[in-house]
PDB file of C-alpha atoms in Angstrom:
ATOM      1  CA  MET T   1     -11.356 -30.884  12.945  1.00 44.00           C
ATOM      2  CA  GLY T   2     -13.412 -33.598  11.397  1.00 40.00           C
ATOM      3  CA  CYS T   3     -15.480 -36.933  11.665  1.00 40.00           C
ATOM      4  CA  PRO T   4     -18.936 -38.808  10.701  1.00 35.00           C
ATOM      5  CA  PHE T   5     -21.381 -38.906  13.807  1.00 31.00           C
ATOM      6  CA  LEU T   6     -23.592 -37.806  16.351  1.00 32.00           C
ATOM      7  CA  LEU T   7     -18.176 -28.462  19.445  1.00 31.00           C
ATOM      8  CA  ARG T   8      -3.114  -4.536  21.708  1.00 31.00           C
ATOM      9  CA  GLN T   9      -5.326  -4.080  24.524  1.00 32.00           C
ATOM     10  CA  THR T  10      -4.106  -5.527  27.737  1.00 33.00           C
ATOM     11  CA  TYR T  11      -6.078  -7.855  29.918  1.00 33.00           C
ATOM     12  CA  ARG T  12      -4.716  -9.664  32.945  1.00 33.00           C
ATOM     13  CA  MET T  13      -5.917 -13.242  32.832  1.00 38.00           C
ATOM     14  CA  PHE T  14      -6.849 -14.945  36.067  1.00 35.00           C
ATOM     15  CA  THR T  15      -4.885 -18.084  36.871  1.00 41.00           C
ATOM     16  CA  CYS T  16      -4.189 -20.193  39.924  1.00 40.00           C
ATOM     17  CA  ARG T  17      -0.702 -19.176  41.094  1.00 41.00           C
ATOM     18  CA  LYS T  18       1.632 -16.215  40.932  1.00 38.00           C
ATOM     19  CA  ARG T  19       2.123 -14.953  37.412  1.00 40.00           C
ATOM     20  CA  ASN T  20       5.491 -15.699  35.873  1.00 40.00           C
ATOM     21  CA  PRO T  21       7.698 -13.289  33.955  1.00 36.00           C
ATOM     22  CA  LEU T  22       6.761 -14.723  30.583  1.00 38.00           C
ATOM     23  CA  SER T  23       3.072 -14.073  31.247  1.00 40.00           C
ATOM     24  CA  ARG T  24       1.394 -11.428  29.256  1.00 39.00           C
ATOM     25  CA  PRO T  25      -2.043  -9.865  28.907  1.00 41.00           C
ATOM     26  CA  ARG T  26      -4.549 -12.637  28.721  1.00 40.00           C
ATOM     27  CA  THR T  27      -8.214 -12.983  28.692  1.00 38.00           C
ATOM     28  CA  GLN T  28     -11.245 -15.514  28.579  1.00 37.00           C
ATOM     29  CA  VAL T  29     -20.233 -17.770  25.432  1.00 33.00           C
ATOM     30  CA  LEU T  30     -23.278 -19.838  24.785  1.00 34.00           C
ATOM     31  CA  TRP T  31     -25.966 -21.842  23.058  1.00 37.00           C
ATOM     32  CA  THR T  32     -28.038 -23.705  25.643  1.00 38.00           C
ATOM     33  CA  PRO T  33     -29.136 -27.298  25.177  1.00 40.00           C
ATOM     34  CA  PRO T  34     -31.516 -28.943  27.623  1.00 40.00           C
ATOM     35  CA  VAL T  35     -29.701 -29.591  30.878  1.00 39.00           C
ATOM     36  CA  SER T  36     -29.412 -33.250  31.789  1.00 37.00           C
ATOM     37  CA  ASN T  37     -27.875 -35.060  34.721  1.00 35.00           C
ATOM     38  CA  SER T  38     -28.295 -38.487  33.162  1.00 33.00           C
ATOM     39  CA  ARG T  39     -24.585 -39.175  32.919  1.00 36.00           C
ATOM     40  CA  SER T  40     -22.767 -41.089  35.631  1.00 38.00           C
ATOM     41  CA  VAL T  41     -20.379 -38.211  36.249  1.00 43.00           C
ATOM     42  CA  SER T  42     -22.985 -35.776  37.510  1.00 41.00           C
ATOM     43  CA  ASN T  43     -22.567 -32.048  37.056  1.00 44.00           C
ATOM     44  CA  SER T  44     -23.832 -31.604  40.600  1.00 38.00           C
ATOM     45  CA  SER T  45     -20.816 -33.487  41.983  1.00 48.00           C
ATOM     46  CA  MET T  46     -18.395 -30.939  40.562  1.00 67.00           C
ATOM     47  CA  SER T  47     -17.907 -27.237  40.941  1.00 86.00           C
ATOM     48  CA  ILE T  48     -15.439 -24.596  39.828  1.00 95.00           C
ATOM     49  CA  PRO T  49     -14.580 -21.229  41.399  1.00 96.00           C
ATOM     50  CA  LYS T  50     -17.084 -18.518  40.558  1.00 95.00           C
ATOM     51  CA  ASP T  51     -14.208 -16.278  39.452  1.00 96.00           C
ATOM     52  CA  HIS T  52     -13.379 -18.842  36.772  1.00 97.00           C
ATOM     53  CA  SER T  53     -16.948 -18.852  35.474  1.00 96.00           C
ATOM     54  CA  TYR T  54     -16.920 -15.054  35.479  1.00 96.00           C
ATOM     55  CA  LEU T  55     -13.694 -14.848  33.461  1.00 97.00           C
ATOM     56  CA  PHE T  56     -14.741 -17.538  31.021  1.00 98.00           C
ATOM     57  CA  ASP T  57     -18.045 -15.791  30.374  1.00 96.00           C
ATOM     58  CA  LEU T  58     -16.271 -12.434  30.048  1.00 96.00           C
ATOM     59  CA  GLN T  59     -13.318 -13.478  27.904  1.00 97.00           C
ATOM     60  CA  GLY T  60     -14.234 -16.778  26.269  1.00 98.00           C
ATOM     61  CA  PHE T  61     -11.234 -18.514  27.854  1.00 98.00           C
ATOM     62  CA  ILE T  62      -9.225 -19.084  31.022  1.00 98.00           C
ATOM     63  CA  VAL T  63      -5.865 -20.681  31.836  1.00 98.00           C
ATOM     64  CA  LEU T  64      -5.432 -23.281  34.575  1.00 98.00           C
ATOM     65  CA  GLU T  65      -1.906 -23.421  35.942  1.00 98.00           C
ATOM     66  CA  ASP T  66       0.155 -26.477  36.888  1.00 98.00           C
ATOM     67  CA  VAL T  67      -2.279 -29.025  35.475  1.00 99.00           C
ATOM     68  CA  LEU T  68       0.696 -31.176  34.450  1.00 99.00           C
ATOM     69  CA  THR T  69       4.039 -31.516  36.201  1.00 98.00           C
ATOM     70  CA  GLN T  70       7.290 -30.829  34.377  1.00 98.00           C
ATOM     71  CA  GLU T  71       8.062 -34.544  34.548  1.00 98.00           C
ATOM     72  CA  GLU T  72       4.733 -35.412  32.907  1.00 98.00           C
ATOM     73  CA  CYS T  73       5.397 -32.869  30.165  1.00 99.00           C
ATOM     74  CA  ASN T  74       8.859 -34.299  29.521  1.00 98.00           C
ATOM     75  CA  VAL T  75       7.613 -37.884  29.266  1.00 98.00           C
ATOM     76  CA  ILE T  76       4.918 -36.902  26.762  1.00 99.00           C
ATOM     77  CA  LEU T  77       7.419 -34.821  24.777  1.00 99.00           C
ATOM     78  CA  ASP T  78       9.765 -37.804  24.465  1.00 98.00           C
ATOM     79  CA  VAL T  79       6.964 -39.984  23.084  1.00 99.00           C
ATOM     80  CA  LEU T  80       5.760 -37.224  20.783  1.00 98.00           C
ATOM     81  CA  SER T  81       9.243 -36.667  19.391  1.00 98.00           C
ATOM     82  CA  ASP T  82       9.429 -40.318  18.330  1.00 98.00           C
ATOM     83  CA  LEU T  83       5.962 -40.153  16.771  1.00 99.00           C
ATOM     84  CA  GLU T  84       6.789 -36.980  14.833  1.00 98.00           C
ATOM     85  CA  ALA T  85       9.851 -38.673  13.325  1.00 98.00           C
ATOM     86  CA  LYS T  86       7.727 -41.451  11.800  1.00 97.00           C
ATOM     87  CA  GLU T  87       5.844 -41.600   8.518  1.00 97.00           C
ATOM     88  CA  TYR T  88       2.302 -43.009   8.374  1.00 97.00           C
ATOM     89  CA  GLU T  89       0.691 -44.976   5.544  1.00 94.00           C
ATOM     90  CA  ASP T  90      -2.844 -43.670   6.094  1.00 94.00           C
ATOM     91  CA  THR T  91      -4.376 -46.233   3.744  1.00 92.00           C
ATOM     92  CA  TRP T  92      -7.822 -45.216   5.021  1.00 90.00           C
ATOM     93  CA  ILE T  93      -7.568 -41.884   3.155  1.00 92.00           C
ATOM     94  CA  GLU T  94      -7.784 -43.572  -0.237  1.00 88.00           C
ATOM     95  CA  ALA T  95     -10.671 -45.735   0.932  1.00 86.00           C
ATOM     96  CA  ILE T  96     -12.844 -42.741   1.853  1.00 86.00           C
ATOM     97  CA  GLY T  97     -11.589 -40.339  -0.808  1.00 83.00           C
ATOM     98  CA  GLY T  98      -9.565 -37.874   1.256  1.00 88.00           C
ATOM     99  CA  GLY T  99      -9.003 -36.450   4.717  1.00 91.00           C
ATOM    100  CA  ARG T 100      -6.289 -35.094   6.976  1.00 93.00           C
ATOM    101  CA  PRO T 101      -3.261 -37.386   7.249  1.00 96.00           C
ATOM    102  CA  THR T 102      -2.006 -38.550  10.622  1.00 98.00           C
ATOM    103  CA  LYS T 103       1.087 -36.376  10.216  1.00 98.00           C
ATOM    104  CA  GLU T 104       0.849 -32.912   8.688  1.00 97.00           C
ATOM    105  CA  ALA T 105       4.171 -31.243   7.896  1.00 96.00           C
ATOM    106  CA  GLN T 106       3.294 -29.138   4.862  1.00 94.00           C
ATOM    107  CA  ARG T 107       3.375 -25.908   6.869  1.00 94.00           C
ATOM    108  CA  GLU T 108       6.934 -24.690   7.183  1.00 96.00           C
ATOM    109  CA  ASN T 109       8.502 -25.180  10.624  1.00 97.00           C
ATOM    110  CA  GLN T 110       5.429 -26.922  12.029  1.00 98.00           C
ATOM    111  CA  ILE T 111       4.347 -30.536  12.615  1.00 98.00           C
ATOM    112  CA  ARG T 112       0.807 -31.584  13.486  1.00 98.00           C
ATOM    113  CA  LEU T 113      -0.230 -35.098  14.550  1.00 99.00           C
ATOM    114  CA  ASN T 114      -3.911 -36.104  14.523  1.00 98.00           C
ATOM    115  CA  GLY T 115      -5.807 -38.705  16.565  1.00 98.00           C
ATOM    116  CA  LEU T 116      -3.379 -38.884  19.484  1.00 99.00           C
ATOM    117  CA  PRO T 117      -4.758 -41.882  21.465  1.00 98.00           C
ATOM    118  CA  ARG T 118      -4.572 -43.942  18.261  1.00 98.00           C
ATOM    119  CA  LEU T 119      -0.820 -43.292  18.270  1.00 98.00           C
ATOM    120  CA  ASP T 120       0.138 -44.027  21.884  1.00 98.00           C
ATOM    121  CA  PRO T 121      -1.596 -44.830  25.220  1.00 98.00           C
ATOM    122  CA  ILE T 122       0.263 -41.991  26.939  1.00 98.00           C
ATOM    123  CA  PHE T 123      -2.304 -39.573  25.541  1.00 99.00           C
ATOM    124  CA  ASP T 124      -5.218 -41.354  27.271  1.00 98.00           C
ATOM    125  CA  SER T 125      -4.546 -39.666  30.603  1.00 97.00           C
ATOM    126  CA  LEU T 126      -5.397 -36.206  29.254  1.00 99.00           C
ATOM    127  CA  ILE T 127      -8.948 -37.215  28.324  1.00 99.00           C
ATOM    128  CA  GLY T 128     -11.073 -35.744  31.100  1.00 97.00           C
ATOM    129  CA  HIS T 129      -8.051 -34.880  33.243  1.00 98.00           C
ATOM    130  CA  ASP T 130      -9.069 -34.462  36.898  1.00 97.00           C
ATOM    131  CA  ARG T 131      -8.271 -30.739  36.886  1.00 98.00           C
ATOM    132  CA  VAL T 132     -10.133 -30.155  33.619  1.00 98.00           C
ATOM    133  CA  LEU T 133     -13.199 -32.398  33.975  1.00 98.00           C
ATOM    134  CA  PRO T 134     -15.229 -30.021  36.200  1.00 98.00           C
ATOM    135  CA  TYR T 135     -14.861 -27.298  33.556  1.00 98.00           C
ATOM    136  CA  LEU T 136     -16.073 -29.619  30.812  1.00 98.00           C
ATOM    137  CA  HIS T 137     -19.277 -30.260  32.749  1.00 98.00           C
ATOM    138  CA  GLU T 138     -19.665 -26.660  33.875  1.00 97.00           C
ATOM    139  CA  PHE T 139     -19.288 -25.143  30.404  1.00 98.00           C
ATOM    140  CA  VAL T 140     -20.467 -27.912  28.037  1.00 98.00           C
ATOM    141  CA  GLY T 141     -22.959 -29.852  30.149  1.00 96.00           C
ATOM    142  CA  GLU T 142     -22.651 -33.323  28.618  1.00 97.00           C
ATOM    143  CA  PRO T 143     -19.164 -33.289  27.082  1.00 98.00           C
ATOM    144  CA  GLN T 144     -17.957 -35.695  24.422  1.00 98.00           C
ATOM    145  CA  LEU T 145     -14.418 -35.782  23.042  1.00 98.00           C
ATOM    146  CA  ILE T 146     -14.459 -34.971  19.334  1.00 96.00           C
ATOM    147  CA  ASN T 147     -10.838 -34.434  18.298  1.00 97.00           C
ATOM    148  CA  THR T 148      -7.238 -34.637  19.513  1.00 98.00           C
ATOM    149  CA  TRP T 149      -4.052 -33.325  17.946  1.00 98.00           C
ATOM    150  CA  SER T 150      -0.619 -31.885  18.670  1.00 99.00           C
ATOM    151  CA  ILE T 151       1.166 -28.913  17.142  1.00 98.00           C
ATOM    152  CA  SER T 152       4.924 -28.447  17.420  1.00 98.00           C
ATOM    153  CA  LYS T 153       6.331 -25.158  16.137  1.00 97.00           C
ATOM    154  CA  SER T 154       9.939 -24.278  15.365  1.00 98.00           C
ATOM    155  CA  LYS T 155      11.446 -20.861  14.730  1.00 97.00           C
ATOM    156  CA  GLY T 156       9.890 -19.363  11.605  1.00 96.00           C
ATOM    157  CA  ALA T 157       6.430 -20.910  11.983  1.00 96.00           C
ATOM    158  CA  ALA T 158       3.941 -18.360  10.683  1.00 94.00           C
ATOM    159  CA  PHE T 159       0.564 -16.960  11.667  1.00 90.00           C
ATOM    160  CA  SER T 160      -2.117 -18.688   9.575  1.00 84.00           C
ATOM    161  CA  GLY T 161      -5.405 -16.847  10.015  1.00 89.00           C
ATOM    162  CA  TRP T 162      -8.184 -16.001  12.448  1.00 92.00           C
ATOM    163  CA  HIS T 163     -10.872 -18.637  12.828  1.00 92.00           C
ATOM    164  CA  ARG T 164     -13.461 -20.123  15.192  1.00 94.00           C
ATOM    165  CA  GLY T 165     -14.829 -23.666  15.388  1.00 94.00           C
ATOM    166  CA  ILE T 166     -18.465 -22.723  16.011  1.00 94.00           C
ATOM    167  CA  PRO T 167     -20.573 -19.586  15.476  1.00 94.00           C
ATOM    168  CA  THR T 168     -21.274 -17.227  18.349  1.00 94.00           C
ATOM    169  CA  THR T 169     -24.861 -18.522  18.405  1.00 94.00           C
ATOM    170  CA  ASP T 170     -23.451 -21.779  19.809  1.00 94.00           C
ATOM    171  CA  HIS T 171     -22.407 -20.077  23.023  1.00 95.00           C
ATOM    172  CA  ALA T 172     -24.993 -18.838  25.521  1.00 94.00           C
ATOM    173  CA  TYR T 173     -25.770 -17.915  29.102  1.00 93.00           C
ATOM    174  CA  ARG T 174     -29.253 -18.807  30.361  1.00 92.00           C
ATOM    175  CA  ASN T 175     -30.645 -19.021  33.892  1.00 91.00           C
ATOM    176  CA  GLY T 176     -27.226 -18.974  35.501  1.00 91.00           C
ATOM    177  CA  ILE T 177     -25.836 -21.680  33.202  1.00 94.00           C
ATOM    178  CA  ILE T 178     -22.981 -21.260  30.717  1.00 96.00           C
ATOM    179  CA  ARG T 179     -23.141 -23.499  27.670  1.00 96.00           C
ATOM    180  CA  THR T 180     -20.672 -23.620  24.825  1.00 97.00           C
ATOM    181  CA  ARG T 181     -21.254 -26.228  22.160  1.00 96.00           C
ATOM    182  CA  MET T 182     -17.550 -26.802  21.533  1.00 97.00           C
ATOM    183  CA  LEU T 183     -14.787 -26.378  24.109  1.00 98.00           C
ATOM    184  CA  ASN T 184     -11.086 -26.759  23.401  1.00 99.00           C
ATOM    185  CA  THR T 185      -8.510 -27.665  26.036  1.00 99.00           C
ATOM    186  CA  VAL T 186      -4.880 -26.920  25.219  1.00 99.00           C
ATOM    187  CA  TYR T 187      -2.101 -28.491  27.281  1.00 99.00           C
ATOM    188  CA  PHE T 188       1.151 -26.517  27.170  1.00 99.00           C
ATOM    189  CA  LEU T 189       4.059 -28.989  27.113  1.00 99.00           C
ATOM    190  CA  LYS T 190       6.531 -26.136  26.662  1.00 98.00           C
ATOM    191  CA  ASP T 191       6.479 -22.521  27.802  1.00 98.00           C
ATOM    192  CA  ASN T 192       4.156 -20.384  25.678  1.00 98.00           C
ATOM    193  CA  GLY T 193       5.480 -16.827  25.560  1.00 97.00           C
ATOM    194  CA  PRO T 194       4.258 -14.205  23.079  1.00 94.00           C
ATOM    195  CA  GLU T 195       7.244 -14.875  20.792  1.00 96.00           C
ATOM    196  CA  ASP T 196       6.945 -18.677  21.073  1.00 97.00           C
ATOM    197  CA  GLY T 197       3.998 -18.993  18.693  1.00 95.00           C
ATOM    198  CA  CYS T 198       1.432 -19.053  21.503  1.00 96.00           C
ATOM    199  CA  VAL T 199      -2.315 -18.975  20.977  1.00 96.00           C
ATOM    200  CA  VAL T 200      -3.682 -15.495  20.302  1.00 96.00           C
ATOM    201  CA  ALA T 201      -7.367 -14.677  20.836  1.00 96.00           C
ATOM    202  CA  ILE T 202      -9.877 -11.838  20.800  1.00 95.00           C
ATOM    203  CA  PRO T 203     -11.333 -11.626  24.319  1.00 97.00           C
ATOM    204  CA  GLY T 204     -15.116 -11.466  24.202  1.00 96.00           C
ATOM    205  CA  SER T 205     -15.351 -12.458  20.527  1.00 95.00           C
ATOM    206  CA  HIS T 206     -17.329 -15.541  21.532  1.00 97.00           C
ATOM    207  CA  LYS T 207     -20.333 -13.245  21.901  1.00 95.00           C
ATOM    208  CA  SER T 208     -19.519 -10.588  19.318  1.00 93.00           C
ATOM    209  CA  ASN T 209     -22.396  -9.367  17.133  1.00 91.00           C
ATOM    210  CA  ILE T 210     -20.283  -7.557  14.526  1.00 90.00           C
ATOM    211  CA  ASP T 211     -18.573  -9.297  11.594  1.00 85.00           C
ATOM    212  CA  ILE T 212     -15.311  -7.930  10.185  1.00 84.00           C
ATOM    213  CA  ASP T 213     -12.935  -9.129   7.478  1.00 86.00           C
ATOM    214  CA  LEU T 214     -10.791 -11.730   9.244  1.00 85.00           C
ATOM    215  CA  GLN T 215      -8.525 -12.470   6.285  1.00 82.00           C
ATOM    216  CA  ALA T 216      -7.376  -8.872   5.976  1.00 81.00           C
ATOM    217  CA  ARG T 217      -6.135  -8.640   9.564  1.00 79.00           C
ATOM    218  CA  PRO T 218      -3.130 -10.754  10.547  1.00 77.00           C
ATOM    219  CA  ALA T 219      -2.102 -11.220  14.158  1.00 74.00           C
ATOM    220  CA  TYR T 220      -1.910  -7.944  16.114  1.00 76.00           C
ATOM    221  CA  GLU T 221      -3.638  -5.962  13.379  1.00 82.00           C
ATOM    222  CA  MET T 222      -6.895  -7.414  14.673  1.00 87.00           C
ATOM    223  CA  PRO T 223      -8.475  -5.090  17.257  1.00 88.00           C
ATOM    224  CA  GLY T 224      -8.160  -6.561  20.741  1.00 92.00           C
ATOM    225  CA  ALA T 225      -5.697  -9.328  19.798  1.00 92.00           C
ATOM    226  CA  THR T 226      -4.272 -10.769  23.018  1.00 95.00           C
ATOM    227  CA  PRO T 227      -1.578 -13.472  23.322  1.00 96.00           C
ATOM    228  CA  ILE T 228      -2.479 -16.236  25.769  1.00 97.00           C
ATOM    229  CA  THR T 229       0.729 -17.096  27.551  1.00 98.00           C
ATOM    230  CA  GLY T 230       1.656 -19.694  30.123  1.00 98.00           C
ATOM    231  CA  ARG T 231       4.271 -22.134  31.302  1.00 98.00           C
ATOM    232  CA  ALA T 232       4.794 -25.802  30.610  1.00 98.00           C
ATOM    233  CA  GLY T 233       2.055 -27.717  32.437  1.00 99.00           C
ATOM    234  CA  ASP T 234      -0.617 -25.024  32.155  1.00 99.00           C
ATOM    235  CA  CYS T 235      -3.893 -25.694  30.321  1.00 99.00           C
ATOM    236  CA  LEU T 236      -5.863 -23.197  28.257  1.00 99.00           C
ATOM    237  CA  ILE T 237      -9.632 -23.749  28.115  1.00 99.00           C
ATOM    238  CA  PHE T 238     -11.548 -21.776  25.504  1.00 98.00           C
ATOM    239  CA  SER T 239     -14.872 -21.699  23.709  1.00 98.00           C
ATOM    240  CA  GLU T 240     -14.430 -22.468  20.018  1.00 97.00           C
ATOM    241  CA  ALA T 241     -16.744 -19.512  19.378  1.00 96.00           C
ATOM    242  CA  THR T 242     -13.782 -17.321  20.355  1.00 97.00           C
ATOM    243  CA  LEU T 243     -11.712 -15.967  17.465  1.00 96.00           C
ATOM    244  CA  HIS T 244      -8.209 -17.381  17.765  1.00 95.00           C
ATOM    245  CA  ASP T 245      -5.062 -18.551  16.019  1.00 94.00           C
ATOM    246  CA  GLY T 246      -1.361 -19.081  16.758  1.00 94.00           C
ATOM    247  CA  LEU T 247       1.223 -16.303  16.648  1.00 94.00           C
ATOM    248  CA  PRO T 248       4.444 -16.590  14.606  1.00 94.00           C
ATOM    249  CA  LYS T 249       7.339 -18.282  16.403  1.00 96.00           C
ATOM    250  CA  THR T 250      10.438 -16.117  16.477  1.00 96.00           C
ATOM    251  CA  THR T 251      12.373 -17.848  19.278  1.00 97.00           C
ATOM    252  CA  ASP T 252      14.718 -20.827  19.156  1.00 97.00           C
ATOM    253  CA  GLY T 253      13.644 -24.311  20.194  1.00 97.00           C
ATOM    254  CA  VAL T 254      10.330 -26.097  19.734  1.00 98.00           C
ATOM    255  CA  ARG T 255       6.995 -25.111  21.276  1.00 98.00           C
ATOM    256  CA  THR T 256       4.573 -28.034  21.629  1.00 98.00           C
ATOM    257  CA  ASN T 257       0.900 -27.999  22.636  1.00 99.00           C
ATOM    258  CA  LEU T 258      -1.707 -30.770  22.793  1.00 99.00           C
ATOM    259  CA  TYR T 259      -5.335 -30.049  21.861  1.00 99.00           C
ATOM    260  CA  TYR T 260      -8.347 -32.006  23.169  1.00 99.00           C
ATOM    261  CA  ASN T 261     -11.603 -30.689  21.738  1.00 98.00           C
ATOM    262  CA  TYR T 262     -15.024 -31.481  23.269  1.00 98.00           C
ATOM    263  CA  VAL T 263     -18.611 -30.952  22.120  1.00 97.00           C
ATOM    264  CA  HIS T 264     -22.029 -31.337  23.725  1.00 97.00           C
ATOM    265  CA  ALA T 265     -23.559 -34.815  23.384  1.00 95.00           C
ATOM    266  CA  HIS T 266     -26.254 -33.415  21.067  1.00 93.00           C
ATOM    267  CA  TYR T 267     -23.595 -32.499  18.513  1.00 91.00           C
ATOM    268  CA  ASN T 268     -23.366 -34.913  15.570  1.00 89.00           C
ATOM    269  CA  VAL T 269     -19.639 -35.525  15.491  1.00 85.00           C
ATOM    270  CA  MET T 270     -19.601 -37.826  12.475  1.00 86.00           C
ATOM    271  CA  THR T 271     -21.321 -35.394  10.142  1.00 88.00           C
ATOM    272  CA  ARG T 272     -19.165 -32.383  11.015  1.00 85.00           C
ATOM    273  CA  GLU T 273     -16.189 -33.414   8.877  1.00 86.00           C
ATOM    274  CA  PRO T 274     -16.867 -36.885   7.456  1.00 87.00           C
ATOM    275  CA  ARG T 275     -13.451 -37.160   5.827  1.00 86.00           C
ATOM    276  CA  ASN T 276     -11.696 -36.670   9.151  1.00 88.00           C
ATOM    277  CA  CYS T 277     -13.694 -39.110  11.263  1.00 91.00           C
ATOM    278  CA  HIS T 278     -10.738 -41.469  11.359  1.00 91.00           C
ATOM    279  CA  HIS T 279      -9.045 -39.136  13.845  1.00 94.00           C
ATOM    280  CA  PHE T 280     -12.205 -38.454  15.835  1.00 95.00           C
ATOM    281  CA  TYR T 281     -13.192 -42.076  16.313  1.00 95.00           C
ATOM    282  CA  PHE T 282     -11.198 -44.510  18.479  1.00 96.00           C
ATOM    283  CA  PRO T 283     -11.532 -48.231  17.689  1.00 94.00           C
ATOM    284  CA  PRO T 284     -12.517 -50.698  20.453  1.00 95.00           C
ATOM    285  CA  GLU T 285      -8.908 -51.734  21.067  1.00 96.00           C
ATOM    286  CA  VAL T 286      -8.080 -48.138  22.015  1.00 97.00           C
ATOM    287  CA  ARG T 287     -11.141 -47.581  24.194  1.00 97.00           C
ATOM    288  CA  SER T 288     -10.545 -50.884  25.984  1.00 98.00           C
ATOM    289  CA  ARG T 289      -7.744 -49.048  27.812  1.00 98.00           C
ATOM    290  CA  PHE T 290     -10.089 -46.338  29.127  1.00 98.00           C
ATOM    291  CA  ASP T 291     -11.473 -46.004  32.636  1.00 98.00           C
ATOM    292  CA  ASP T 292     -15.164 -45.230  33.228  1.00 98.00           C
ATOM    293  CA  THR T 293     -14.730 -41.472  32.891  1.00 98.00           C
ATOM    294  CA  ARG T 294     -12.921 -41.722  29.556  1.00 98.00           C
ATOM    295  CA  LEU T 295     -15.444 -44.231  28.267  1.00 98.00           C
ATOM    296  CA  GLU T 296     -18.198 -41.814  29.208  1.00 98.00           C
ATOM    297  CA  LEU T 297     -16.465 -38.916  27.450  1.00 98.00           C
ATOM    298  CA  THR T 298     -16.235 -41.010  24.267  1.00 98.00           C
ATOM    299  CA  GLN T 299     -19.654 -42.653  24.546  1.00 96.00           C
ATOM    300  CA  TRP T 300     -20.730 -41.445  21.093  1.00 96.00           C
ATOM    301  CA  MET T 301     -18.204 -43.893  19.628  1.00 95.00           C
ATOM    302  CA  ASP T 302     -20.390 -46.792  20.794  1.00 94.00           C
ATOM    303  CA  LEU T 303     -22.982 -45.631  18.273  1.00 91.00           C
ATOM    304  CA  ALA T 304     -20.692 -44.767  15.370  1.00 87.00           C
ATOM    305  CA  ARG T 305     -20.022 -46.976  12.361  1.00 81.00           C
ATOM    306  CA  TRP T 306     -16.438 -46.525  11.276  1.00 78.00           C
ATOM    307  CA  ASP T 307     -14.226 -49.296   9.948  1.00 77.00           C
ATOM    308  CA  TYR T 308     -11.045 -47.404   9.107  1.00 68.00           C
TER     309      TYR T 308
END
């Protein structure tokens, strides 16, 4: 993540249709900013099932099923395949003295692309997707998009290491309100089985009070490690206070996920990772394509100064 300005114990994860055979134990905390309804998309106009709030508070994540159709996944995959085959000049990196390149392929059997809407308009539609937007407001309050990227894994891609994007103090429950300062939404474009390099998480770690050595415990050696599985079109929503990573990929083919990360409006996006702001910030020509909801979810960019 980055940018200058302004988030084997078995659990059965709750989803919204019959579980498929590739499903596997799954699971799903919060700093509380002042609650505001000043935005045009009012929290009061949206609601999510109470069971979803319960599971998110309990686990730190939930999976929504069938957010995208198979056809939508295939169209995005075709565009992404072309983008992954390209090389990018990234002249801005030299100008600011470093940062993540647009295309990262240094990890064996894995390709990551950063700043997706900069690369193609097809990625615009996943910003504040209709199925996801109520959860952004319910769990973040005043959500702002901070980062977008894709990860495509081939057979042999390895586990990297446990991590979280925010401390557990940035997730809270107060007066019936859940607030997480950073919320990640992961769109599965391909099936995510436990051997496909799916996301793995520690249910409840978003509110853990005990620190342990993360580097010494790969994958399933971490107590409570649970693979988060799903089918193409599903969307994982998790608090970045939750310990997580991706499992090794041992199956054939390519597993591709898209990641759209949101923070509360009080979060200073541009000072989090100044050298990576290029991917966080969208220039006016990109945002000119956005509808009112997407403009609202990227409103911090109106106040940012970024010329690269």
